[in-house]
Coordinates of N, CA and C in Angstrom, one line a residue:
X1 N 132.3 -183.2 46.3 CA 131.4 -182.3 45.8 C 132.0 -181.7 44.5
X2 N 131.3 -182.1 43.4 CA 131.4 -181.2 42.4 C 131.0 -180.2 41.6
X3 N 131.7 -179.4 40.9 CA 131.1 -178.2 40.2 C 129.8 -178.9 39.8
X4 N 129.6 -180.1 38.9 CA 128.2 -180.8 38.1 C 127.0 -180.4 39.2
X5 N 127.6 -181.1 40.5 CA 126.4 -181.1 41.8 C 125.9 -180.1 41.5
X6 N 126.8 -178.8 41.9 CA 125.9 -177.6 42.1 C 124.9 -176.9 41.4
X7 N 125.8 -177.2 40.0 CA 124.7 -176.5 38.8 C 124.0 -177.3 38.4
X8 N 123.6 -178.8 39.3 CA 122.1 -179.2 39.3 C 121.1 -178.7 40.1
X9 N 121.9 -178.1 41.0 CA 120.9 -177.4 42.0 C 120.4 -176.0 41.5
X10 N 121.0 -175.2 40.9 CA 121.2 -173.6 39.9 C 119.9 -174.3 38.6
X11 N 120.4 -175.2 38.4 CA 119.4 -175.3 36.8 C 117.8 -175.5 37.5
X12 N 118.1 -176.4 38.8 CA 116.7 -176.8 39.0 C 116.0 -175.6 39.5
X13 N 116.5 -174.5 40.2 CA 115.9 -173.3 40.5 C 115.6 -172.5 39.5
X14 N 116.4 -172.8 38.3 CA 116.2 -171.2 37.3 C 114.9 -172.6 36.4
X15 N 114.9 -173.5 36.3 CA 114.0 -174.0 35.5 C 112.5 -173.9 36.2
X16 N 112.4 -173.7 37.6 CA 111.4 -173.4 38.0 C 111.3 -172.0 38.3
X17 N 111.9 -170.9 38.4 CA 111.9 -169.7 38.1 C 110.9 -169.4 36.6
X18 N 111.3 -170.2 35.6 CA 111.0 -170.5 34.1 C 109.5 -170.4 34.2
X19 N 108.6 -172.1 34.8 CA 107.7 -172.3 35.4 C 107.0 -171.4 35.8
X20 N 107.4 -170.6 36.9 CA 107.0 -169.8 37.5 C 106.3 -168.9 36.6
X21 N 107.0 -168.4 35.8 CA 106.6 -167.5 34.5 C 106.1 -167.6 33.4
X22 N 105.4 -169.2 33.5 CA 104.4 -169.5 32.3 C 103.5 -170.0 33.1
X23 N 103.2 -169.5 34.6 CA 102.3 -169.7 35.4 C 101.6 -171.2 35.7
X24 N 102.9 -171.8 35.3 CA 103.2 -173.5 36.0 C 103.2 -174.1 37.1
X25 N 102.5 -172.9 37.9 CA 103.1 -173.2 39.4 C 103.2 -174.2 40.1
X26 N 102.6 -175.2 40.2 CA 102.8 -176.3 40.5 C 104.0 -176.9 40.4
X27 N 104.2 -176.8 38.5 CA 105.6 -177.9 38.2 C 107.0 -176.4 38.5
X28 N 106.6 -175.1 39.2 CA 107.5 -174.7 39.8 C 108.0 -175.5 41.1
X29 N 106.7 -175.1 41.7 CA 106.8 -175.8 43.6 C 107.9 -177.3 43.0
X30 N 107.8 -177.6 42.5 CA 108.3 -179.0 42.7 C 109.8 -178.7 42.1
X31 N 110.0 -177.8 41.1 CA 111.4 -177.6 40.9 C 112.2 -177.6 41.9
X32 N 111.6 -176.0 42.3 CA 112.5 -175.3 43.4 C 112.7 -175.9 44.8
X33 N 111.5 -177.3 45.4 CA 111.6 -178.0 46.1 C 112.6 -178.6 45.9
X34 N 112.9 -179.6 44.8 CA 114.2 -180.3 44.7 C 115.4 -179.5 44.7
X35 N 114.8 -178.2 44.4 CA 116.2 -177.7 44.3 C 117.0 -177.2 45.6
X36 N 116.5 -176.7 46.4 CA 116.9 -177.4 47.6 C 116.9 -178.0 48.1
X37 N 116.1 -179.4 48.1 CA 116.8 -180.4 48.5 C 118.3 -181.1 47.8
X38 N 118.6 -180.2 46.5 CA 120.1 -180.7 46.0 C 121.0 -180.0 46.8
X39 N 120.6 -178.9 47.1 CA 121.0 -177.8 48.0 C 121.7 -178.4 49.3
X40 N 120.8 -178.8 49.9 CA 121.1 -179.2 50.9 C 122.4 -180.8 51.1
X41 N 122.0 -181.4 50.1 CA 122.9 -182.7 50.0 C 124.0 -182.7 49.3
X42 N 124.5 -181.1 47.9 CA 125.4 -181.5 47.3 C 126.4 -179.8 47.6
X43 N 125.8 -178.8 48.6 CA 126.4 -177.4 48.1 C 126.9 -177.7 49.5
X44 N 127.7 -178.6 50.3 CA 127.9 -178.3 51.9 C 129.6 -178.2 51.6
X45 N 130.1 -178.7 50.5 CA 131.7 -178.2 50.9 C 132.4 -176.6 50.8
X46 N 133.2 -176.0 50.9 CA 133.7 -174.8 51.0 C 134.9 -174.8 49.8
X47 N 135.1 -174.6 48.5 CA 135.3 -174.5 47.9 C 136.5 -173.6 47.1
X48 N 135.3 -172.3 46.7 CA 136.2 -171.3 46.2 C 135.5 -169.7 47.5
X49 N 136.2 -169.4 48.3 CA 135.6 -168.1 49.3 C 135.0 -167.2 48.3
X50 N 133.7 -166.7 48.3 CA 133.3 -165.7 47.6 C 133.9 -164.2 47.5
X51 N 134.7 -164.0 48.5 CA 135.6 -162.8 48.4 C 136.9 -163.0 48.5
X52 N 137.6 -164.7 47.4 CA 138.5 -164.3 47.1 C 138.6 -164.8 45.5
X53 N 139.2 -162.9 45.0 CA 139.6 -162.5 43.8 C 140.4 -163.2 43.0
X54 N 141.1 -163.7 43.5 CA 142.1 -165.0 43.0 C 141.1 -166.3 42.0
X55 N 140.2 -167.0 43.0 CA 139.7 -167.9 43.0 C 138.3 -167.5 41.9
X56 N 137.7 -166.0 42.2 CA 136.6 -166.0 41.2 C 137.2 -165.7 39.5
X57 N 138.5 -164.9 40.1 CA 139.1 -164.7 38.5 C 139.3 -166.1 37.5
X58 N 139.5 -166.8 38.5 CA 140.2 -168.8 37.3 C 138.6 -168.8 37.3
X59 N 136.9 -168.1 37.6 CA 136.0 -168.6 37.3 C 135.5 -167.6 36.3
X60 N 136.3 -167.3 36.0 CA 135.7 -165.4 35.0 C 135.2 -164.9 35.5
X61 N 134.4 -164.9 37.1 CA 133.7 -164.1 37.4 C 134.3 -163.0 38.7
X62 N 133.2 -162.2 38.4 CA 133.9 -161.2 40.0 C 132.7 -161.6 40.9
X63 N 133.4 -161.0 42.5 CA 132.8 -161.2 43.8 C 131.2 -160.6 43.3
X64 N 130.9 -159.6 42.7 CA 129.8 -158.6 42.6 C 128.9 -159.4 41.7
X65 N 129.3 -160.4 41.1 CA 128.5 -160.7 39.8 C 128.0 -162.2 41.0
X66 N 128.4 -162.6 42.4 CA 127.7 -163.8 42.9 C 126.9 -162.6 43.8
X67 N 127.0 -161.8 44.1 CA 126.0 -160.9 45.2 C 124.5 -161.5 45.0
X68 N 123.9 -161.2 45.9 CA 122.8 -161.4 46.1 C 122.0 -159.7 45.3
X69 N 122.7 -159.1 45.5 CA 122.0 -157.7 45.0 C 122.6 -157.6 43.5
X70 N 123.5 -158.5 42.8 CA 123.6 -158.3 41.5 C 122.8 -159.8 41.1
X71 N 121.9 -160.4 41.6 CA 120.6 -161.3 41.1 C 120.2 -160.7 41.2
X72 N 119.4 -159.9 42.4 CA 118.4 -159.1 42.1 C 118.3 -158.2 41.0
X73 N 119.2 -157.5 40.9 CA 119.4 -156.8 39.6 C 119.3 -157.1 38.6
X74 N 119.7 -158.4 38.2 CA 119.4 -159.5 36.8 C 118.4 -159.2 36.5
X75 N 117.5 -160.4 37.9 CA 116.4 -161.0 37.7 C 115.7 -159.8 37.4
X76 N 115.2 -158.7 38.3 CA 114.3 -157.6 37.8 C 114.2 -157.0 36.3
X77 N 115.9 -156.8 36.0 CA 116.1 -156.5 34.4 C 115.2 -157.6 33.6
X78 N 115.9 -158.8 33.9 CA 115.3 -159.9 33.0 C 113.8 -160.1 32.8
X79 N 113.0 -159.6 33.7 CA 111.5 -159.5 33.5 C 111.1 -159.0 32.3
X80 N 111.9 -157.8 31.9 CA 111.5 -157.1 31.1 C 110.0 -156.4 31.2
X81 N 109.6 -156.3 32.7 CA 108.2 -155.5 32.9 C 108.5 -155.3 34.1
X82 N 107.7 -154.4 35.0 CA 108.0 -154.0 36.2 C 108.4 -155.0 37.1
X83 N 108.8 -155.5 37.9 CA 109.4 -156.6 39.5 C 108.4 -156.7 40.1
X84 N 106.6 -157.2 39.8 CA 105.6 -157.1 40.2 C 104.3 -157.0 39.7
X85 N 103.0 -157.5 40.4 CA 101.8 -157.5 39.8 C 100.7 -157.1 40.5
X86 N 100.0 -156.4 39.7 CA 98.4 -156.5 41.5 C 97.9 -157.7 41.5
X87 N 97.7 -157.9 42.6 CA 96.7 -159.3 42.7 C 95.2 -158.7 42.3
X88 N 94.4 -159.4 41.2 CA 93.6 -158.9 41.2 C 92.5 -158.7 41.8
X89 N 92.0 -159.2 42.6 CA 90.9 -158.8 44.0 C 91.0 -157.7 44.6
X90 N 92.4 -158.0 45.0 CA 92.6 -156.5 46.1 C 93.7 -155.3 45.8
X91 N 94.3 -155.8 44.3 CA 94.8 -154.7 43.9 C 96.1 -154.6 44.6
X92 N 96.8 -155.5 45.3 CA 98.1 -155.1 46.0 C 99.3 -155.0 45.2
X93 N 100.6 -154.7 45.6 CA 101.6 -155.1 44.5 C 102.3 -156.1 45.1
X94 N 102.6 -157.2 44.5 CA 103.4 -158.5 44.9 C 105.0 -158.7 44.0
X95 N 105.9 -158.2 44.5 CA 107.0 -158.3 43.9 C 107.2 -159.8 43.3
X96 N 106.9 -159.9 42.1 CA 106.7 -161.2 41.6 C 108.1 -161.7 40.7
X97 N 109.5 -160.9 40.6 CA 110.7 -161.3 39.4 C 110.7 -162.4 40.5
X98 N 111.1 -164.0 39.6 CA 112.0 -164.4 40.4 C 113.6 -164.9 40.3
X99 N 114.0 -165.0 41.4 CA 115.7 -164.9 41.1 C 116.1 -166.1 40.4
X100 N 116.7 -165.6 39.1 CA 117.6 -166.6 38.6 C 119.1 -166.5 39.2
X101 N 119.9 -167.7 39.3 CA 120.8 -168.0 40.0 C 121.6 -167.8 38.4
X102 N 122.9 -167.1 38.5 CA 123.8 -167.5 37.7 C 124.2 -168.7 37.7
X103 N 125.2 -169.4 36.4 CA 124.9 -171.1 36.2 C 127.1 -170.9 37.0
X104 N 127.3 -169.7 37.0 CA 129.2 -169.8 37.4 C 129.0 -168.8 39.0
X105 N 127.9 -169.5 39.9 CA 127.9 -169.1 40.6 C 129.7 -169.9 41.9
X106 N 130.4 -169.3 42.3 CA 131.8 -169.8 42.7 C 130.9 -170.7 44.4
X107 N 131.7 -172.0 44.5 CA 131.0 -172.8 45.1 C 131.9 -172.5 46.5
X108 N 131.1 -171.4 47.6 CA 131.4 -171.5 48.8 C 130.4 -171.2 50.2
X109 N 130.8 -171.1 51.3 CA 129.6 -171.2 52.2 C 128.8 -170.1 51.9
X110 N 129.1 -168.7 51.6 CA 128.3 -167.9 51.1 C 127.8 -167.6 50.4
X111 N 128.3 -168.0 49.1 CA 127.2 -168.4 48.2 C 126.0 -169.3 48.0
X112 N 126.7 -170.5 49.0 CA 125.6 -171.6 48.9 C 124.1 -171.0 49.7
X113 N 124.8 -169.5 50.8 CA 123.5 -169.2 51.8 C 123.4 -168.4 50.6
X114 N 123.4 -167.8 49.7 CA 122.8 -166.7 48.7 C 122.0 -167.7 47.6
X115 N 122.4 -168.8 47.3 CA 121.8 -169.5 46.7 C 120.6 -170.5 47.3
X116 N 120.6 -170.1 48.7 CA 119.3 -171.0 49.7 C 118.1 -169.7 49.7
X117 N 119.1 -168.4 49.8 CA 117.9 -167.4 50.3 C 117.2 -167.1 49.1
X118 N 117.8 -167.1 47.7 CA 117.3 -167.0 46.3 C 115.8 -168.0 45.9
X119 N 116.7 -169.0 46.3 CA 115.7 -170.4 46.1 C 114.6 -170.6 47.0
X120 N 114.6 -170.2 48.1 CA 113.3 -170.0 49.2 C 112.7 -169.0 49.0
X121 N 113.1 -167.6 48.6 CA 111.7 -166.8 48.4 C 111.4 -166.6 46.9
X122 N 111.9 -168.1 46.0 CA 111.6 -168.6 44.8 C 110.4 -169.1 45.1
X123 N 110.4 -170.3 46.0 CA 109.4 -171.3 46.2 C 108.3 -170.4 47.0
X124 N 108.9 -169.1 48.5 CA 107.5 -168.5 48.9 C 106.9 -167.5 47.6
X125 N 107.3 -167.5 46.6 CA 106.8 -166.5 45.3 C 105.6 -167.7 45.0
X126 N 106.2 -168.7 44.6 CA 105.4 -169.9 44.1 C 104.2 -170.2 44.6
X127 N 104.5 -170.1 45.7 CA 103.3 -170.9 46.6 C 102.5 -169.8 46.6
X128 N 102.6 -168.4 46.8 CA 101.9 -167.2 47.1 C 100.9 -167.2 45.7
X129 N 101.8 -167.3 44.1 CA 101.2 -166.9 43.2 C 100.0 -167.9 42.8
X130 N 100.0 -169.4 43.7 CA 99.7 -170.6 43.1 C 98.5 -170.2 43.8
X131 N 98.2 -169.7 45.5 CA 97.3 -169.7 45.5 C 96.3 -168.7 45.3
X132 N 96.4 -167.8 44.9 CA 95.7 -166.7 44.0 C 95.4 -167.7 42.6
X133 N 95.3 -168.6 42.4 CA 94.8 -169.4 41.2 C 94.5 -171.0 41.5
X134 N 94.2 -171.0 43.0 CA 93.8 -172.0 44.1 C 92.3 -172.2 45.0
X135 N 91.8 -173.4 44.8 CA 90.6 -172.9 45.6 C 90.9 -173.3 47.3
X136 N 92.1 -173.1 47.4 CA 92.5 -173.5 48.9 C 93.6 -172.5 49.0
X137 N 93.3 -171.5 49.1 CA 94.0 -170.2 49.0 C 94.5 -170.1 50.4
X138 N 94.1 -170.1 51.3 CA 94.7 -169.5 52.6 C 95.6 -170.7 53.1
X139 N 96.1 -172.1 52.6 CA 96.8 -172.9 53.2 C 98.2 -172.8 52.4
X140 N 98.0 -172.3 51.0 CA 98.9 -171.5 50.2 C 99.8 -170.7 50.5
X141 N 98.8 -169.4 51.0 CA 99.5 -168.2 51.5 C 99.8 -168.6 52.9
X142 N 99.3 -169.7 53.6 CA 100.9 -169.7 55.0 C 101.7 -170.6 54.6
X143 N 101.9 -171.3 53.7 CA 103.1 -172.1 53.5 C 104.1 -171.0 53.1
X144 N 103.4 -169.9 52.0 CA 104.3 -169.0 51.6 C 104.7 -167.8 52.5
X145 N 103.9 -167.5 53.4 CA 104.6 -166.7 54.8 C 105.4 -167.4 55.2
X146 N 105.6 -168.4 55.8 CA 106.7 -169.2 56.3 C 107.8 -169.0 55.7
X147 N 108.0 -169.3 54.1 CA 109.1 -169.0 53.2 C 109.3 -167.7 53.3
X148 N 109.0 -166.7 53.4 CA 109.2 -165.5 53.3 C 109.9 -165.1 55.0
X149 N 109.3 -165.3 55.8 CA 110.1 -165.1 56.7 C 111.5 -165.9 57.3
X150 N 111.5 -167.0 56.7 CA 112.5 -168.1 56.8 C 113.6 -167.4 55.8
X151 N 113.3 -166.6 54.4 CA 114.3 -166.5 53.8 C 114.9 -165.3 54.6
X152 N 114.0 -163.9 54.8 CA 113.7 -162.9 55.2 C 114.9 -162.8 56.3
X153 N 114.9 -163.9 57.5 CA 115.6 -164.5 58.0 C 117.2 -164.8 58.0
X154 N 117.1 -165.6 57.0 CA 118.2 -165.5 56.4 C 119.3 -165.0 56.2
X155 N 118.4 -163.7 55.1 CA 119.7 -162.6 54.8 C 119.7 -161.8 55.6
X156 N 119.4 -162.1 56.8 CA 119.6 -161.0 58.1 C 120.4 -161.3 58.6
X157 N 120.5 -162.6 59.5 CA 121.4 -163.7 60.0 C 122.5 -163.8 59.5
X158 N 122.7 -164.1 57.9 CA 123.5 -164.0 57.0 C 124.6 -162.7 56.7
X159 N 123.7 -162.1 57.2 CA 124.2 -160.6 56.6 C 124.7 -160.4 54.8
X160 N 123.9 -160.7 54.5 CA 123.9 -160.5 52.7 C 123.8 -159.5 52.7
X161 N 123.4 -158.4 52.7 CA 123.0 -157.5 52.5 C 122.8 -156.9 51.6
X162 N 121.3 -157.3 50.9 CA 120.6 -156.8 50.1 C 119.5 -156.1 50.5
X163 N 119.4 -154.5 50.1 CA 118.2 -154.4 50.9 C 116.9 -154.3 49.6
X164 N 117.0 -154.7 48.4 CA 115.8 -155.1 47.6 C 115.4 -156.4 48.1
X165 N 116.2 -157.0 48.4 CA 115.5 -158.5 48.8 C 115.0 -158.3 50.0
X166 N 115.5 -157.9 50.7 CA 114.5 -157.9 51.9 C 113.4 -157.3 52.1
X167 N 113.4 -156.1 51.2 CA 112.1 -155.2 50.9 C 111.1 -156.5 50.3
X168 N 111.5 -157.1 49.1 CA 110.9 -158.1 48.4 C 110.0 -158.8 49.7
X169 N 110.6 -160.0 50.4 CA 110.2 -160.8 51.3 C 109.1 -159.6 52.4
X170 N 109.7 -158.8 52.9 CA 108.8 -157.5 53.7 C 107.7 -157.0 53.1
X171 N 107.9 -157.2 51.5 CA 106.4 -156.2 50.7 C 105.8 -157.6 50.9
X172 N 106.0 -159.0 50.0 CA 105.0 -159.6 50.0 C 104.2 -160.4 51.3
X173 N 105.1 -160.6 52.3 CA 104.7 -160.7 53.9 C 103.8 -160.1 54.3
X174 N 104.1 -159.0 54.0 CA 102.8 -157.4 54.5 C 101.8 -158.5 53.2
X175 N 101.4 -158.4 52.4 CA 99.8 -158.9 51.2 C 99.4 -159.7 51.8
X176 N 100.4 -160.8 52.2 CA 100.1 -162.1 52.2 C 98.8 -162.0 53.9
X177 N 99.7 -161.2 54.9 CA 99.4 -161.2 56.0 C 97.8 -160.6 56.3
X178 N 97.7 -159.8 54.7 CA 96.9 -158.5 54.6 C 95.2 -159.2 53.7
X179 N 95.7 -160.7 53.1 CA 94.5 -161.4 52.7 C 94.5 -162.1 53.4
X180 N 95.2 -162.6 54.8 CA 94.9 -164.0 55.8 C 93.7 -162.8 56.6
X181 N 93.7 -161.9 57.0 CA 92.8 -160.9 57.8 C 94.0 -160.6 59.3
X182 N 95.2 -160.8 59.0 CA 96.3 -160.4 59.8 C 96.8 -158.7 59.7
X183 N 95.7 -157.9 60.4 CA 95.7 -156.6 59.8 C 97.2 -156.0 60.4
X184 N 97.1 -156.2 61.6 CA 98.3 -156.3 62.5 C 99.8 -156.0 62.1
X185 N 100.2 -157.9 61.8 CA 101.3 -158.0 61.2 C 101.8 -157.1 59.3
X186 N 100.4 -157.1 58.8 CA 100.5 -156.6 57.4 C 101.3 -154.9 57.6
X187 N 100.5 -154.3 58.9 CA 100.7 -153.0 59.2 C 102.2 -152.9 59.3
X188 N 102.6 -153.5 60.3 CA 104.0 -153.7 60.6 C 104.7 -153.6 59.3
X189 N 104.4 -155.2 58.7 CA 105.2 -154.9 57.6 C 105.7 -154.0 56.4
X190 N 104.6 -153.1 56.5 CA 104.1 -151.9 55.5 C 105.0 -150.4 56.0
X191 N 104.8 -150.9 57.6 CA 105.3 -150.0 58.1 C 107.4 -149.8 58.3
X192 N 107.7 -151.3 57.8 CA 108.8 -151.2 58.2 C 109.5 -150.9 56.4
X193 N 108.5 -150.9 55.4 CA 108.9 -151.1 54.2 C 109.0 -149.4 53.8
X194 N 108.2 -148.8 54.4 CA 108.3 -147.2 54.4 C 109.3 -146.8 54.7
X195 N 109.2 -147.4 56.1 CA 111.1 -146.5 57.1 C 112.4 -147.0 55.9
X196 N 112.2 -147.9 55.2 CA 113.8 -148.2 54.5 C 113.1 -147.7 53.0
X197 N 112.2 -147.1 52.8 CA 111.9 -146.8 51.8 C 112.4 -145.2 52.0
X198 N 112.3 -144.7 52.9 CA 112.5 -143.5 53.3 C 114.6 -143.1 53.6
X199 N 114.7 -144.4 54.1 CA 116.6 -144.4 54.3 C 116.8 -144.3 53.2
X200 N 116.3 -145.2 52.1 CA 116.9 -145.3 50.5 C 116.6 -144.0 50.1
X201 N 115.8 -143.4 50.2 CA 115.5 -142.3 49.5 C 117.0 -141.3 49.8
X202 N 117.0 -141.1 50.8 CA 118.0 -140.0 51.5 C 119.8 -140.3 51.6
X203 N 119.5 -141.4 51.5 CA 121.1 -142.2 51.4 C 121.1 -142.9 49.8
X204 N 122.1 -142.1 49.1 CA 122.8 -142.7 48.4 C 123.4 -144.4 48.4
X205 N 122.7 -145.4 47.4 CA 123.1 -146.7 47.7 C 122.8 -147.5 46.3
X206 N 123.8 -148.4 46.0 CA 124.1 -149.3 45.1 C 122.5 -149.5 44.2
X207 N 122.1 -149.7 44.9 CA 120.3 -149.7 44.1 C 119.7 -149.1 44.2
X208 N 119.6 -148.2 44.6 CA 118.9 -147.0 44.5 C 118.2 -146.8 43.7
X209 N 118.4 -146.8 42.5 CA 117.6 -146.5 41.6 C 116.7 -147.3 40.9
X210 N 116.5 -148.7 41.6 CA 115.9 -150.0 40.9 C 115.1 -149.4 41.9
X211 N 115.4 -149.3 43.5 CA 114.3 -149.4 44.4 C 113.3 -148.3 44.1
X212 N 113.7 -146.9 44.2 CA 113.2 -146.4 43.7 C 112.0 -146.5 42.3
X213 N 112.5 -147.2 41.7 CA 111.7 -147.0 40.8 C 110.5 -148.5 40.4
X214 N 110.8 -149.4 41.7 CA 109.7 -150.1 42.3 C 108.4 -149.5 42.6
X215 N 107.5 -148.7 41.9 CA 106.5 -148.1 42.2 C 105.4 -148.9 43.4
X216 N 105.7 -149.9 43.0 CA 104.3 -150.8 44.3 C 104.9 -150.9 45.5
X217 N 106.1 -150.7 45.7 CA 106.4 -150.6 47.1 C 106.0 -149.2 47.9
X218 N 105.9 -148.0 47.2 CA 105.5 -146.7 47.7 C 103.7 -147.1 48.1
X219 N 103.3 -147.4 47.0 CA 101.9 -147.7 47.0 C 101.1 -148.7 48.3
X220 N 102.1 -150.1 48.8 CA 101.6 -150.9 49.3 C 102.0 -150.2 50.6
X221 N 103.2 -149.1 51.1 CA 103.7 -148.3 52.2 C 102.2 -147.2 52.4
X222 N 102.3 -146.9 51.6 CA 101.4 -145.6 52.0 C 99.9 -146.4 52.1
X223 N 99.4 -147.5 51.7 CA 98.1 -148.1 51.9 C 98.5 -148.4 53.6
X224 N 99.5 -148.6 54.4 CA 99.6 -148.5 55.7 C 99.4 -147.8 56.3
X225 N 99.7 -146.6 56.0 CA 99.4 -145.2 56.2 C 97.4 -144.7 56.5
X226 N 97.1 -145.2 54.7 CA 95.6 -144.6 54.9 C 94.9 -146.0 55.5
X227 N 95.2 -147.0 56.1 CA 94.5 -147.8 56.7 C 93.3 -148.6 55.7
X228 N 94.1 -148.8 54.4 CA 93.4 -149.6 53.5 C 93.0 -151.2 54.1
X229 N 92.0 -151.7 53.6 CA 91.2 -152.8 54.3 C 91.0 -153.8 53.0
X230 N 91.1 -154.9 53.3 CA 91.4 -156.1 52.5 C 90.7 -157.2 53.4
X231 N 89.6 -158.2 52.6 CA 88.8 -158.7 53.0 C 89.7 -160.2 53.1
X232 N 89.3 -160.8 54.4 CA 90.6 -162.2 54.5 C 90.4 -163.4 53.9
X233 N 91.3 -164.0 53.4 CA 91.2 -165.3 52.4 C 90.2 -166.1 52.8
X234 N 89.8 -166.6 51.6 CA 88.4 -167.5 52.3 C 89.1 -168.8 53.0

């Protein structure tokens, strides 16, 4: 396994991240597909441990700069507009940055899971945004539920612990669930995005103030609240 492997797998994600944002979605899906599949065949050895200091120093980098919560923090910056869009039918907010992978991310088993969970709710972004500009919209949005809970998954299992990324996967899970006519599961999810919307508020934490200042996440929480109604994908 080589350093080259990996940052074929990093370029093919951030070039479909790119895609993504000149609303290519298609020649996204197919990036970020391959990009896990490089994923999968070239990131399996253990390399440099992500928390050891020694090892990220010979890479210039620190442990904080491969976090999963200092991407998220990139990528939101790097938008240069809010971390999100309404869909326009129903007016929801869809946390839409997506994560670019640093290219000196240090090659070890936990990075490679920070660089699977990045890259999967890259591709359930993809699929979500593609079908809102699809006339086969509801086979779209469950390929992209799947992704979202698969990544969602993930960084639980994982214990990454980011809690913007999981809000991420949790806000757009709740829309997705909320144009299938899954009023149910949307509620849930709306409902669970409030309760950590409400922890962040009260606890002092590393992002605090990105999350906070995610407006559409307060917005799509409290539409759980007043029992807003959303007509289901055709």
């Amino acid at each position: 396994m080589t350093e080259c492997a990996a940052s074929i797998s990093i370029q093919l994600n951030n070039n479909g991240v790119q895609q993504m944002a000149e609303k290519n979605y298609e020649g996204s899906i197919a990036k970020l597909a391959e990009a896990l599949d490089s994923c999968k065949r070239t990131m399996a050895d253990i390399m440099i441990p992500l928390e050891d200091k020694e090892g990220c120093d010979a890479l210039g980098v620190t442990p904080c700069d491969a976090s999963l919560d200092c991407i998220m923090a990139r990528s939101t910056q790097a938008a240069n507009m809010p971390p999100g869009i309404e869909e326009e039918t129903a007016n929801d907010f869809i946390y839409s940055a997506g994560l670019c992978v640093p290219s000196f991310l240090p090659l070890s088993r936990k990075s490679r899971t920070v660089f699977s969970a990045c890259a999967i709710f890259n591709l359930a972004l993809a699929y979500q945004l593609k079908a809102y500009d699809s006339k086969d919209k509801k086979r779209y949005l469950k390929k992209a539920a799947r992704l979202y809970e698969l990544a969602h998954n993930l960084h639980r299992d994982e214990e990454l612990g980011s809690v913007l990324f999981a809000m991420a996967c949790v806000n757009n899970l709740g829309v997705i669930s909320k144009h299938l006519g899954d009023l149910n599961t949307s509620k849930l999810c709306f409902a669970h995005l409030l309760s950590t919307l409400m922890f962040v508020l009260i606890h002092d934490g590393p992002q605090r103030d990105i999350i906070m200042g995610v407006d559409g996440f307060f917005k799509n929480a409290a539409s759980c609240e007043l029992g807003t109604k959303t007509a289901p994908a055709a």
